[in-house]
Coordinates of C-alpha atoms in Angstrom, one line a residue:
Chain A
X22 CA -1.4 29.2 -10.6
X23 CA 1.2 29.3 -13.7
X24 CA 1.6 26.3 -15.5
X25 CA 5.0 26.6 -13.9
X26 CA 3.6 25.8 -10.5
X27 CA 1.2 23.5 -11.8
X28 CA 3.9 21.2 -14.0
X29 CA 6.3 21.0 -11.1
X30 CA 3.0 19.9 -8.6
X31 CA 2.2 17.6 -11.5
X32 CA 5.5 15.9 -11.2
X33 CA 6.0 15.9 -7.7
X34 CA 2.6 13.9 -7.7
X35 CA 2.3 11.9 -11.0
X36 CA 6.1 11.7 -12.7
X37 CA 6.1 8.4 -11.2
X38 CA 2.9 7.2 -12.6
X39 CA 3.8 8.4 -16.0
X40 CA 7.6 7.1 -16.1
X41 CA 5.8 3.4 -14.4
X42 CA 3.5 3.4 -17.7
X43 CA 6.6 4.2 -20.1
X44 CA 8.8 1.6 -19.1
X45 CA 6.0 -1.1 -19.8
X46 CA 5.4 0.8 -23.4
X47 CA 9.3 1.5 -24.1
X48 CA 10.1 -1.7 -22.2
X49 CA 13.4 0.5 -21.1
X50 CA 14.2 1.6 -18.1
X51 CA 16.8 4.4 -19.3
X52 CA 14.6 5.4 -22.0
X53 CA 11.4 5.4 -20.1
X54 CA 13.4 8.2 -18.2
X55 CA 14.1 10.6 -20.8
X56 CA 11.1 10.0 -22.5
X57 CA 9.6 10.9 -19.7
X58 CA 11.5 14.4 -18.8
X59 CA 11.3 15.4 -22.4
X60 CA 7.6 14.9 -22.4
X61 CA 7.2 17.5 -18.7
X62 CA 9.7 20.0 -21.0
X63 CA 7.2 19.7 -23.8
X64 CA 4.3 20.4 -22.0
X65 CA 6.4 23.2 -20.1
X66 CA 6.6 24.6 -23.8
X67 CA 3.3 23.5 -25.3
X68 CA 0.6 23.8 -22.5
X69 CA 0.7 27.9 -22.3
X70 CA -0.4 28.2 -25.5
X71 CA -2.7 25.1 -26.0
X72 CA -3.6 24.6 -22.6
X73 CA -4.3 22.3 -19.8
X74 CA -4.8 18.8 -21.3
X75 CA -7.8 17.5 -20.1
X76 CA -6.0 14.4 -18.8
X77 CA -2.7 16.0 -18.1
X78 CA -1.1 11.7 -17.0
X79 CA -2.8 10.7 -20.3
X80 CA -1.0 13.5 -22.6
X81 CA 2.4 13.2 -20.4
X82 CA 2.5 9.8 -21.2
X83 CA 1.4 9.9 -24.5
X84 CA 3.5 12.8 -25.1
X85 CA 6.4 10.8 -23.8
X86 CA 6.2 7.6 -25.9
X87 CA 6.4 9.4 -28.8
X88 CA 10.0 11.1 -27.5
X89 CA 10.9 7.8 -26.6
X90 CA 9.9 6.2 -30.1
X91 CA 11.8 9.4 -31.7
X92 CA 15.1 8.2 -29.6
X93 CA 14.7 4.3 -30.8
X94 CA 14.8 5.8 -34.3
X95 CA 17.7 8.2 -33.7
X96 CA 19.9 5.6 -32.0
X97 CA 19.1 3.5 -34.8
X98 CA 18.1 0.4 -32.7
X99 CA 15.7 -0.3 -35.8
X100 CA 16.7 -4.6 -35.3
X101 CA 15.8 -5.0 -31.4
X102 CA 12.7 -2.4 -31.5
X103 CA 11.2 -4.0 -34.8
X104 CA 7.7 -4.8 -32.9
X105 CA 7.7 -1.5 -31.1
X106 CA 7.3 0.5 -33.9
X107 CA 5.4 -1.3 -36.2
X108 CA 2.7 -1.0 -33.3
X109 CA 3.4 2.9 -33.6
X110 CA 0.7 4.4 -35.9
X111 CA -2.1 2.2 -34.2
X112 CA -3.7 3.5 -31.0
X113 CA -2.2 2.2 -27.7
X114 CA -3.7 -1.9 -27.1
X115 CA -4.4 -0.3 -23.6
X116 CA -6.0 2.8 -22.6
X117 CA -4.6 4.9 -19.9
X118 CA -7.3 4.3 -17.5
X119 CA -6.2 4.5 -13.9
X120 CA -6.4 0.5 -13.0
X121 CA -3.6 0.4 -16.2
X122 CA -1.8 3.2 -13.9
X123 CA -1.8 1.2 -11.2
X124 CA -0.6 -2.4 -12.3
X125 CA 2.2 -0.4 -13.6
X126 CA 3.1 1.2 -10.8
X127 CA 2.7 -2.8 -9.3
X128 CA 5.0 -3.4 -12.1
X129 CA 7.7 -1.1 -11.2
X130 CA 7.7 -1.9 -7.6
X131 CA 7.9 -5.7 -7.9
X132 CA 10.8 -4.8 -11.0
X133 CA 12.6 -2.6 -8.6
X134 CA 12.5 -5.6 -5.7
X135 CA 13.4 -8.6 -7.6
X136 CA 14.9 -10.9 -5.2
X137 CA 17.6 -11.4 -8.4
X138 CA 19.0 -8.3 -7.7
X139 CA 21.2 -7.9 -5.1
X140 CA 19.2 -6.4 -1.8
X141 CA 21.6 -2.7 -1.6
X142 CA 21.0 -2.8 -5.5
X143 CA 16.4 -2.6 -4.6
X144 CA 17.3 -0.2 -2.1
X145 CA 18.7 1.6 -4.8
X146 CA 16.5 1.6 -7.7
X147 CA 13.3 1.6 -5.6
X148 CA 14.2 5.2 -4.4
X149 CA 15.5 5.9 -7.3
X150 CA 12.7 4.5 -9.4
X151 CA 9.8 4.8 -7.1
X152 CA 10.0 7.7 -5.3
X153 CA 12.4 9.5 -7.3
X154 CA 15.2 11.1 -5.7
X155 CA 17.8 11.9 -7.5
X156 CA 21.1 9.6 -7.4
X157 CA 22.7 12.1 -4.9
X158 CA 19.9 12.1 -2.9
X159 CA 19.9 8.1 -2.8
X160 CA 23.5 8.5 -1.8
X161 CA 22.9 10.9 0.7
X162 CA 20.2 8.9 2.6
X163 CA 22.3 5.6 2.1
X164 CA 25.6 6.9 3.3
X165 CA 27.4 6.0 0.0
X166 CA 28.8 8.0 -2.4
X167 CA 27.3 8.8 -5.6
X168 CA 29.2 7.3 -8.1
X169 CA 28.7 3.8 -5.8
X170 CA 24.8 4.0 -6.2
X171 CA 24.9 5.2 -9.8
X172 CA 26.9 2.3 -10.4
X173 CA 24.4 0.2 -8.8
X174 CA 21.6 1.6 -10.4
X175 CA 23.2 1.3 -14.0
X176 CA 24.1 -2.2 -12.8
X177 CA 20.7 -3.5 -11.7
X178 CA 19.3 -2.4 -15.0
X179 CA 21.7 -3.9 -17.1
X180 CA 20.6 -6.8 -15.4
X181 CA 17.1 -6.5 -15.8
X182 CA 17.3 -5.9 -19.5
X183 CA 20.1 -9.0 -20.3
X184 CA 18.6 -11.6 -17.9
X185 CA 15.1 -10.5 -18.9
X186 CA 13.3 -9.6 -15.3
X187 CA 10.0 -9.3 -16.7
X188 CA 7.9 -5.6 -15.8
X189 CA 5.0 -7.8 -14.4
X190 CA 3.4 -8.2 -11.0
X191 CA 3.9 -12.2 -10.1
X192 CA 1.7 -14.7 -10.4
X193 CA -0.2 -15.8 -7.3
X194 CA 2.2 -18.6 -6.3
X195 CA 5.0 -16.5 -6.3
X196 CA 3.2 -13.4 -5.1
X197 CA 3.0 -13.8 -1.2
X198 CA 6.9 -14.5 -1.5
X199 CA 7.7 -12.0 -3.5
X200 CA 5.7 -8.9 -1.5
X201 CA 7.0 -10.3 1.8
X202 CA 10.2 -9.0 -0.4
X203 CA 8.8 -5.9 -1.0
X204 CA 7.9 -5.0 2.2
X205 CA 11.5 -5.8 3.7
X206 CA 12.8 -3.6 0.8
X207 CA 10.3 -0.7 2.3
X208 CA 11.0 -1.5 5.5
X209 CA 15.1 -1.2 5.0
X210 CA 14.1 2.1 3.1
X211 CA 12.4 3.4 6.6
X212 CA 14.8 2.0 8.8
X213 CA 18.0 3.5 6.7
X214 CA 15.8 6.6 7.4
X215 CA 14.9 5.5 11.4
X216 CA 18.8 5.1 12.4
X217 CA 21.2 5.6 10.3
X218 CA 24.3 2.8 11.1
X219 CA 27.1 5.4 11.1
X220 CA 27.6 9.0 11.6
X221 CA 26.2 11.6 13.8
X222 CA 22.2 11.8 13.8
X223 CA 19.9 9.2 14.5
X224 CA 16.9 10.2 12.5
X225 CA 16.8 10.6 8.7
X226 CA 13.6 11.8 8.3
X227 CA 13.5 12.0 4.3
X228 CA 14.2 8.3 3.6
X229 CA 11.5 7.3 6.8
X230 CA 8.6 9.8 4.8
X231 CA 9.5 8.0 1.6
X232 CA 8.9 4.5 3.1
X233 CA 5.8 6.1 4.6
X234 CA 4.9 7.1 1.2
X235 CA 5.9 3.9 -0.4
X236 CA 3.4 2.3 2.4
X237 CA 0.7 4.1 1.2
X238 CA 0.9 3.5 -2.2
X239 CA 1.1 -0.1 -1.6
X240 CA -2.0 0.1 0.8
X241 CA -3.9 1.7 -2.4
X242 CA -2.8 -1.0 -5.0
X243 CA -2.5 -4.0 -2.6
X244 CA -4.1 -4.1 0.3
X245 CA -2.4 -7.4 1.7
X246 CA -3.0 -7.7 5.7
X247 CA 0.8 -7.7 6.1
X248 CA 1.1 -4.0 3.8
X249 CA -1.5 -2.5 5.9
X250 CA 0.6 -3.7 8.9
X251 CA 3.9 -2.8 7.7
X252 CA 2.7 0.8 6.9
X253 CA 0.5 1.2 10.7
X254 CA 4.0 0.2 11.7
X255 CA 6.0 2.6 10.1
X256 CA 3.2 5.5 10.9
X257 CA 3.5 4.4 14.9
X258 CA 7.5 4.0 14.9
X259 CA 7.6 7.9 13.2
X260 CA 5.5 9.1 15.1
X261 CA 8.0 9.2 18.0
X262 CA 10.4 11.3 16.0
X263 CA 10.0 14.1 17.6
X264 CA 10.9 12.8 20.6
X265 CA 13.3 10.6 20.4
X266 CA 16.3 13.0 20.2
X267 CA 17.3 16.3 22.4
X268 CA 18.1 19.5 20.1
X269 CA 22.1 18.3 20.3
X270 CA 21.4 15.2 18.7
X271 CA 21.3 12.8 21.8
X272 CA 19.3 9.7 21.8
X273 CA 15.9 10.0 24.6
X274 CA 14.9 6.4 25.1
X275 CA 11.5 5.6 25.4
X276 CA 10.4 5.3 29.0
X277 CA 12.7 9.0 29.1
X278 CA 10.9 10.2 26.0
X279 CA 8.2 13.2 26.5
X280 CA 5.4 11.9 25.3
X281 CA 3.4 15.2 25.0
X282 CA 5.5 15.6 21.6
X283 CA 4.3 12.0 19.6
X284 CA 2.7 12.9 16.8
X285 CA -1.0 12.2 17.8
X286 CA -2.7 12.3 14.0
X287 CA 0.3 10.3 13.2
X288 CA -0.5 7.9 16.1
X289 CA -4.3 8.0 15.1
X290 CA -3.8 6.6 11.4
X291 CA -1.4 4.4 12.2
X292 CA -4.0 3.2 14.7
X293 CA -6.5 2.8 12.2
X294 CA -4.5 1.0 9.5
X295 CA -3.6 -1.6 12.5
X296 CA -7.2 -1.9 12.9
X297 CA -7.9 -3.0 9.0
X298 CA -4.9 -5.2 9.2
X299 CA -6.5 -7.1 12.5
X300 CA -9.7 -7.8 10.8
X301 CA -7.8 -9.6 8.0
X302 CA -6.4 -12.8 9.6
X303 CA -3.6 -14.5 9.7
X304 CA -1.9 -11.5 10.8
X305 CA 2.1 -11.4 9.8
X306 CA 5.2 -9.9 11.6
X307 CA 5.1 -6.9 10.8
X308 CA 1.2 -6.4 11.7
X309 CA 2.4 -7.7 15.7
X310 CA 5.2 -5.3 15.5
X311 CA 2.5 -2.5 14.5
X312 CA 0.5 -4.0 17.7
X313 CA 2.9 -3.7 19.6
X314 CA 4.1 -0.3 18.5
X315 CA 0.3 0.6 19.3
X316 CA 0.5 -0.1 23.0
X317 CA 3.3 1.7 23.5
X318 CA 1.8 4.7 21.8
X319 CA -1.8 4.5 24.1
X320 CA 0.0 4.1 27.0
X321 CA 0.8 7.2 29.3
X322 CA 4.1 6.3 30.7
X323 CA 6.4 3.3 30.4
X324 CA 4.9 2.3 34.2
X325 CA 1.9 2.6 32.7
X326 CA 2.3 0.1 29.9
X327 CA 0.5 -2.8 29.2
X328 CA 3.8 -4.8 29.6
X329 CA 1.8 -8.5 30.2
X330 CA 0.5 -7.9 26.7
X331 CA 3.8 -6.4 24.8
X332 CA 5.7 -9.6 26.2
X333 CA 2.3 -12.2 24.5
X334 CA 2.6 -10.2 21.4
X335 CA 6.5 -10.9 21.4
X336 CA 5.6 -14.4 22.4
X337 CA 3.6 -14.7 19.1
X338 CA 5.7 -12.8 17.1
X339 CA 8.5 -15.3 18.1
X340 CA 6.6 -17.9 17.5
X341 CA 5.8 -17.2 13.7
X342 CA 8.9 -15.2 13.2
X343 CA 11.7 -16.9 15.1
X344 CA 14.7 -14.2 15.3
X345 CA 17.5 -12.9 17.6
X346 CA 16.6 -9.7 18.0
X347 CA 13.0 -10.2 18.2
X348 CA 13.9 -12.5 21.4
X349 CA 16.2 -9.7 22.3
X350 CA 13.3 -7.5 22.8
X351 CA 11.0 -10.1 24.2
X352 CA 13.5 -10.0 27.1
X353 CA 13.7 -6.3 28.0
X354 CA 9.5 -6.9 27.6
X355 CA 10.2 -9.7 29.8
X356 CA 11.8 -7.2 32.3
X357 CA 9.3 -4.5 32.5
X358 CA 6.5 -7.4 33.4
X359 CA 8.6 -9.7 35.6
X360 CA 11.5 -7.8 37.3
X361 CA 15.6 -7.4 35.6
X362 CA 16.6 -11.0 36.6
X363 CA 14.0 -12.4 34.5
X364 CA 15.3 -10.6 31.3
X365 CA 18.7 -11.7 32.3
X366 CA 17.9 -15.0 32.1
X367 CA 15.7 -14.6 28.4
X368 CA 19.0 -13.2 27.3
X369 CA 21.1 -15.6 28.5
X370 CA 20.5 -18.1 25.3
X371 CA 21.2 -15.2 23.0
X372 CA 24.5 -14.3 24.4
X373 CA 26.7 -16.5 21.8
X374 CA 24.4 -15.3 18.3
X375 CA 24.3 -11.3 19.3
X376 CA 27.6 -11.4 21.3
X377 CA 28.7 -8.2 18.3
X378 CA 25.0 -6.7 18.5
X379 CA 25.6 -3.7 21.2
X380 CA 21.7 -3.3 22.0
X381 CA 22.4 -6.6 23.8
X382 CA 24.6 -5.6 26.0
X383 CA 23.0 -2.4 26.4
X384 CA 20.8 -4.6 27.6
X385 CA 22.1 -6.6 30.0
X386 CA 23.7 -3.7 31.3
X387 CA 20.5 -1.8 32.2
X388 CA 19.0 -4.9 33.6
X389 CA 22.3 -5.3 35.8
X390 CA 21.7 -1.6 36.7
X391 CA 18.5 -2.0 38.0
X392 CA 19.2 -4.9 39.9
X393 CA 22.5 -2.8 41.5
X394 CA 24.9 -4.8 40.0
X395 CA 27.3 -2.0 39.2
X396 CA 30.7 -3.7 38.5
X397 CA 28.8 -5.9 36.0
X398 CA 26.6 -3.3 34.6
X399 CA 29.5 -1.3 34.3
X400 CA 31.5 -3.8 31.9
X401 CA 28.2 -4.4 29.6
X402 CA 27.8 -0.7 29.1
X403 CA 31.4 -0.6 27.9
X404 CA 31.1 -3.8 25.6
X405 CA 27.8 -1.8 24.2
X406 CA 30.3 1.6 23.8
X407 CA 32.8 -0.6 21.8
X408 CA 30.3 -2.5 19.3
X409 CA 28.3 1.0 18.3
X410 CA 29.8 3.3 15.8
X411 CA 26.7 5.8 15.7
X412 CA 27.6 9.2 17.8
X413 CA 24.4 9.8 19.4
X414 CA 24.6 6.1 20.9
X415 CA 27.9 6.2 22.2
X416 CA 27.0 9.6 23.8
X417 CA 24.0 8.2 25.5
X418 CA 26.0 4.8 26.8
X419 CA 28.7 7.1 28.6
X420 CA 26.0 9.3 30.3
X421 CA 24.5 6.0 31.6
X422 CA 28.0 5.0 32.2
X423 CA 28.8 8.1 33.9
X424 CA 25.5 7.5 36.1
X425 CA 26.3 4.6 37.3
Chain B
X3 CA 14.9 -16.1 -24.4
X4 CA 17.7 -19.0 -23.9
X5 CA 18.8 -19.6 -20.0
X6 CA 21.5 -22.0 -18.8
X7 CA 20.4 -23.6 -15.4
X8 CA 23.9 -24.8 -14.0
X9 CA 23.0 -27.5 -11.1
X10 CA 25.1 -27.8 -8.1
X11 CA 25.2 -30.1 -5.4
X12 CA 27.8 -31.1 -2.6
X13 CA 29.1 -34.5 -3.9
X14 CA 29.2 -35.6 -0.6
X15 CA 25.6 -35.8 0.0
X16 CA 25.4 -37.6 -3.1
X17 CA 28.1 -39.8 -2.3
X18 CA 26.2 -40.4 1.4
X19 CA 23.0 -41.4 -0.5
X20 CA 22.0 -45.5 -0.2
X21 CA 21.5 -46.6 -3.7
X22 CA 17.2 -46.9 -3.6
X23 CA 18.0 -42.8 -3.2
X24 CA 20.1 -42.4 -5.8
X25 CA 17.9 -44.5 -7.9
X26 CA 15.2 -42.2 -7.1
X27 CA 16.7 -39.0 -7.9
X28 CA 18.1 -39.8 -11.4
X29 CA 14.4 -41.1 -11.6
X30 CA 13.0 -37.5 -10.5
X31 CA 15.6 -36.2 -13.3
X32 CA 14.3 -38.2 -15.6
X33 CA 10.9 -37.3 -15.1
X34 CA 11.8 -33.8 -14.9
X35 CA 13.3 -33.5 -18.4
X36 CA 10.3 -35.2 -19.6
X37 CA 8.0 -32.3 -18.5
X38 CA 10.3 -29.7 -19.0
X39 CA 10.3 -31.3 -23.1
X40 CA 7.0 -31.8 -23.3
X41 CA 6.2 -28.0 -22.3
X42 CA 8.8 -26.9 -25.1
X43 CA 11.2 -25.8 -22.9
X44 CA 13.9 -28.1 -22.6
X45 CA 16.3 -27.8 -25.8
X46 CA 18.8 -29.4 -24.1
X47 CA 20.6 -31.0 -21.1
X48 CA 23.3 -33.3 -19.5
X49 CA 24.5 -34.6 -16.0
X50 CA 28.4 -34.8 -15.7
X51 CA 30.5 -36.8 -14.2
X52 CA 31.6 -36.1 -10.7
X53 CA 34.7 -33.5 -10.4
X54 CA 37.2 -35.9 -9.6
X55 CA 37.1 -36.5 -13.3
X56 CA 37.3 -33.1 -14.5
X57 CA 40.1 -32.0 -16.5
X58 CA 41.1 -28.1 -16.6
X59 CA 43.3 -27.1 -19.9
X60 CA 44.5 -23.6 -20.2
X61 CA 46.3 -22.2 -23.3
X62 CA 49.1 -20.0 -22.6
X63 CA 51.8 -18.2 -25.3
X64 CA 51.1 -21.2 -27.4
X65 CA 51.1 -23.9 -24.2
X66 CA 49.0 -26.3 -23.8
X67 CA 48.3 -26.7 -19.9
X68 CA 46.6 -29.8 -18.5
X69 CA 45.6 -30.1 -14.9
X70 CA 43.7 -32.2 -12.3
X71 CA 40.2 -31.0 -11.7
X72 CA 38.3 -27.8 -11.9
X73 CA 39.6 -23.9 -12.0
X74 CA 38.4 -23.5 -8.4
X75 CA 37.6 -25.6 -5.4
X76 CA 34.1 -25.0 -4.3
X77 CA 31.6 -26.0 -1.5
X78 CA 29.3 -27.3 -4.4
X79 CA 30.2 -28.8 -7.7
X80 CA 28.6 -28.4 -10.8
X81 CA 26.5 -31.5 -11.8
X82 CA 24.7 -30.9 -15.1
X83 CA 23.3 -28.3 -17.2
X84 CA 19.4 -27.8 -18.8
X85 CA 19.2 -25.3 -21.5
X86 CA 16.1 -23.9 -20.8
X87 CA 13.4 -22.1 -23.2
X88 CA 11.6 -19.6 -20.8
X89 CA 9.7 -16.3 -21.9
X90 CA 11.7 -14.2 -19.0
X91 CA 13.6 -14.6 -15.6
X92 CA 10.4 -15.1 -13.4
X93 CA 9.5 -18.2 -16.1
X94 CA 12.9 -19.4 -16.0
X95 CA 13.1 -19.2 -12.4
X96 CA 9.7 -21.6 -11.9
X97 CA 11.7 -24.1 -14.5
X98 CA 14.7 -23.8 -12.3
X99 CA 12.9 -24.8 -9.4
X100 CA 11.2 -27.9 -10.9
X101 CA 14.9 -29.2 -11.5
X102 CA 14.9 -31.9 -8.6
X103 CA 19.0 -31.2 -7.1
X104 CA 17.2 -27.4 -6.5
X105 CA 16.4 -29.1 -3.6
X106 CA 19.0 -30.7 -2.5
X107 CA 21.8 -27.9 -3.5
X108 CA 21.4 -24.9 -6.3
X109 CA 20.3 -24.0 -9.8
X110 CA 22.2 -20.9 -11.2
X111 CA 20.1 -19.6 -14.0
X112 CA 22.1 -17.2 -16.7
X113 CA 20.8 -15.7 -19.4
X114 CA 22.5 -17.1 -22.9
X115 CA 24.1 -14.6 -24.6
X116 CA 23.7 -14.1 -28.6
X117 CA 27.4 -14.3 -30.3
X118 CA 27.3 -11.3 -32.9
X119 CA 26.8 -12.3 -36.5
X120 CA 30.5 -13.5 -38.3
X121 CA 32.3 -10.8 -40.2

């Protein structure tokens, strides 16, 4: 392998470990960056000739708080980085050992997801930050144009320097709060990637892998029941992908999907991360959306579904994380267990809060449907038609429209 | 690192309150600037008045402009201030949250902002 090859593995794998530790030692977001892409084009130049480091992370990260000290000096910052480089000349306070990695990687993520920011401003930065796309390819997967997110990103870290958000992982009090914000930042990032809200295809699959590997990486660091949920969650949802869409781009609902093409390793860790999450009580939302996700992906057909226990799971789920669109699906769960007019009437109270959401009266169109209401069915499917403004949606509402 | 912790509330709650709750509360402020002191971080801090007494003043080409009440009409009104002493946001965010109105409407926290030195 040429160092070539070797570098660019190094920084698909570790750039983010390395630019994590050098924001903590540069305290500088902007600066951390450079530092950090000057130190891979020094080693590009440097390791052919005197080798492999030993610790590659160790001599990236080294490498590249020196290049960032060199900057401070150059823009002449002498005043605000007094303290930074009178520590210069002594060795680093903390060795790069891989727990240090990992608090900083902690660091970054809880930076990046500071409920102080605004919510499209994480989105942002944590794929920007965390898993590193570039700002285009943030843009791409959020539907926004570049200059929007690289004014957001510029933006957030202004803010984090001048209002002081500290690169620190919070203290207990504050830490179930602010991970429960963390894991709707990850879970925004898959579901950006799961359906995108406008345009024509349903499935983004780089932003959902990202989430997936954002999951992971929490599940190493912090092994909360509720991150081992949210990523058995994410691992079951995905593993439909496949499936859930014909070659031209049209939506296959679940009890249409072929269930030959799920994504049975997929299926099998997800599995197995749902598991560890169960034997850590009290399980959280997104650990009962995992369980339910779970049954659906053991069962053989949507007849064959354990529908009495997908509708207690909702129950719970309700129960400990009262929303409308949780009781939205409680009702078509409601449906498949006790017959169309029952889901009617669990919809019936959610009429006035969802009356823009078009899944409800896709809803209530199917469960007029089955019940052979067709004049009724028929106006629900064309509210549902009116409220979506994805493609594949609206092509899948006419067919049933059509059917009808 | 200096923060400002602006406290708003709806006056109309206030106004609702009996007078054993607004006793308590200015008690709870009281209290709370106590703590805040004692911990070093309190360097300083007022209630106001309600808005009804505000007075907004605008200069224009040399014109002094006087009118009734604030800039803009808000759902909450600003109550008091605490200049706060905090190591960074996440400290300054616990202070802000000890401030007893947090509950009742909302603390803004903003960084202070160093003037540069005179010419």
């Amino acid at each position: 392998m040429t160092i070539e090859t070797q570098l660019e593995q190094l920084y698909q794998t570790h750039s983010r470990r390395v630019l994590a530790t050098l924001i903590r030692l540069l305290g500088d977001f902007e600066l951390a960056e450079e530092a950090m892409h000057e130190a891979f084009v020094a080693a590009l130049q440097q390791w052919p000739d005197q080798g492999v480091p030993d610790n590659p992370t160790a001599w990236l990260i080294s490498a590249g708080r020196h290049k960032g000290i060199d900057q401070i000096r150059r823009r002449q910052t002498l005043r605000q980085h007094q303290q930074l480089l009178l520590d210069e000349e002594e060795p680093l306070a903390t060795p790069f050992n891989d727990n240090t990695l990992e608090d900083d990687q902690l660091r970054l993520i809880f930076t990046c997801c500071h409920p102080s920011l605004a919510t499209e401003a994480q989105l942002a930065l944590t794929l920007r930050e965390m898993c590193g796309l570039t700002t285009e390819q943030v843009a791409k997967g959020l539907l926004q144009k570049p200059a929007t997110i690289a004014q957001r990103i510029v933006r957030a870290k202004r803010k984090i320097r001048d209002a002081a958000i500290p690169y620190e992982v919070p203290d207990i009090k504050a830490l179930p709060e602010r991970l429960h914000n963390v894991l709707q930042v990850v879970y925004l990032v898959f579901n950006e990637g799961y359906s995108s809200s406008m345009g024509d295809s349903v499935v983004n699959h780089n932003l959902a892998e990202e989430a997936i590997r954002l999951g992971r990486l929490l599940c190493e660091l912090l092994p909360e029941t509720e991150v081992l949920g949210l990523l058995a969650l994410m691992l079951l949802q995905d593993s439909r992908k496949a499936a859930r869409q014909t070659p031209e781009g049209d939506l296959i609902t679940l009890d249409e999907q072929d269930r030959t093409r799920w994504n049975q390793p997929q299926i099998q860790e997800g599995l197995a991360w749902l598991d560890h999450a169960m034997a850590q009580p009290p399980v959280g939302p997104y650990t009962l959306q995992a369980a339910i996700a779970a049954l659906h992906a053991q069962s053989k057909s949507s007849d064959e579904t354990d529908w009495v226990q997908i509708a207690g799971l909702y129950d719970l789920l309700q129960r400990i994380n009262p929303s409308p669109v949780i009781a939205l699906n409680r009702s078509v769960a409601l449906a498949m267990r006790d017959g169309p007019e029952a889901g009617l009437q669990a919809l019936h109270p959610l009429e006035e809060e969802l009356q823009n959401y078009y899944l409800l009266h896709a809803a209530k169109a199917d469960f007029y449907r089955r019940l052979n209401r067709i004049p009724e069915a028929r106006a629900a499917y064309q509210t549902a038609l009116n409220l979506t403004q994805q493609l594949p949606e609206q092509r899948y509402l006419q067919k049933r429209l059509a059917s009808l | 690192m200096k923060y400002l912790a602006l406290v708003y509330y709806q006056e109309s709650i206030i106004n609702a309150m009996t007078e054993k709750e607004w006793h308590d509360l200015n008690q709870k402020c009281i209290q709370c600037v106590a703590g805040l002191a004692e911990a070093g971080h309190f360097i300083a801090g007022q209630a106001l008045q309600p808005v009804e007494t505000a007075t907004t003043v605008r200069v224009r080409n040399g014109e002094t402009l006087i009118s009734d009440g604030p800039f803009a009409e808000t759902k909450e009104q600003l109550a008091g201030f605490y200049l706060l002493e905090a190591r960074d946001l996440n400290e300054a965010i616990q202070l802000a949250e000890k401030i007893p109105p947090a509950q009742l409407g909302s603390i803004e926290v903003r960084p202070i902002r160093d003037l540069p030195p005179p010419d």
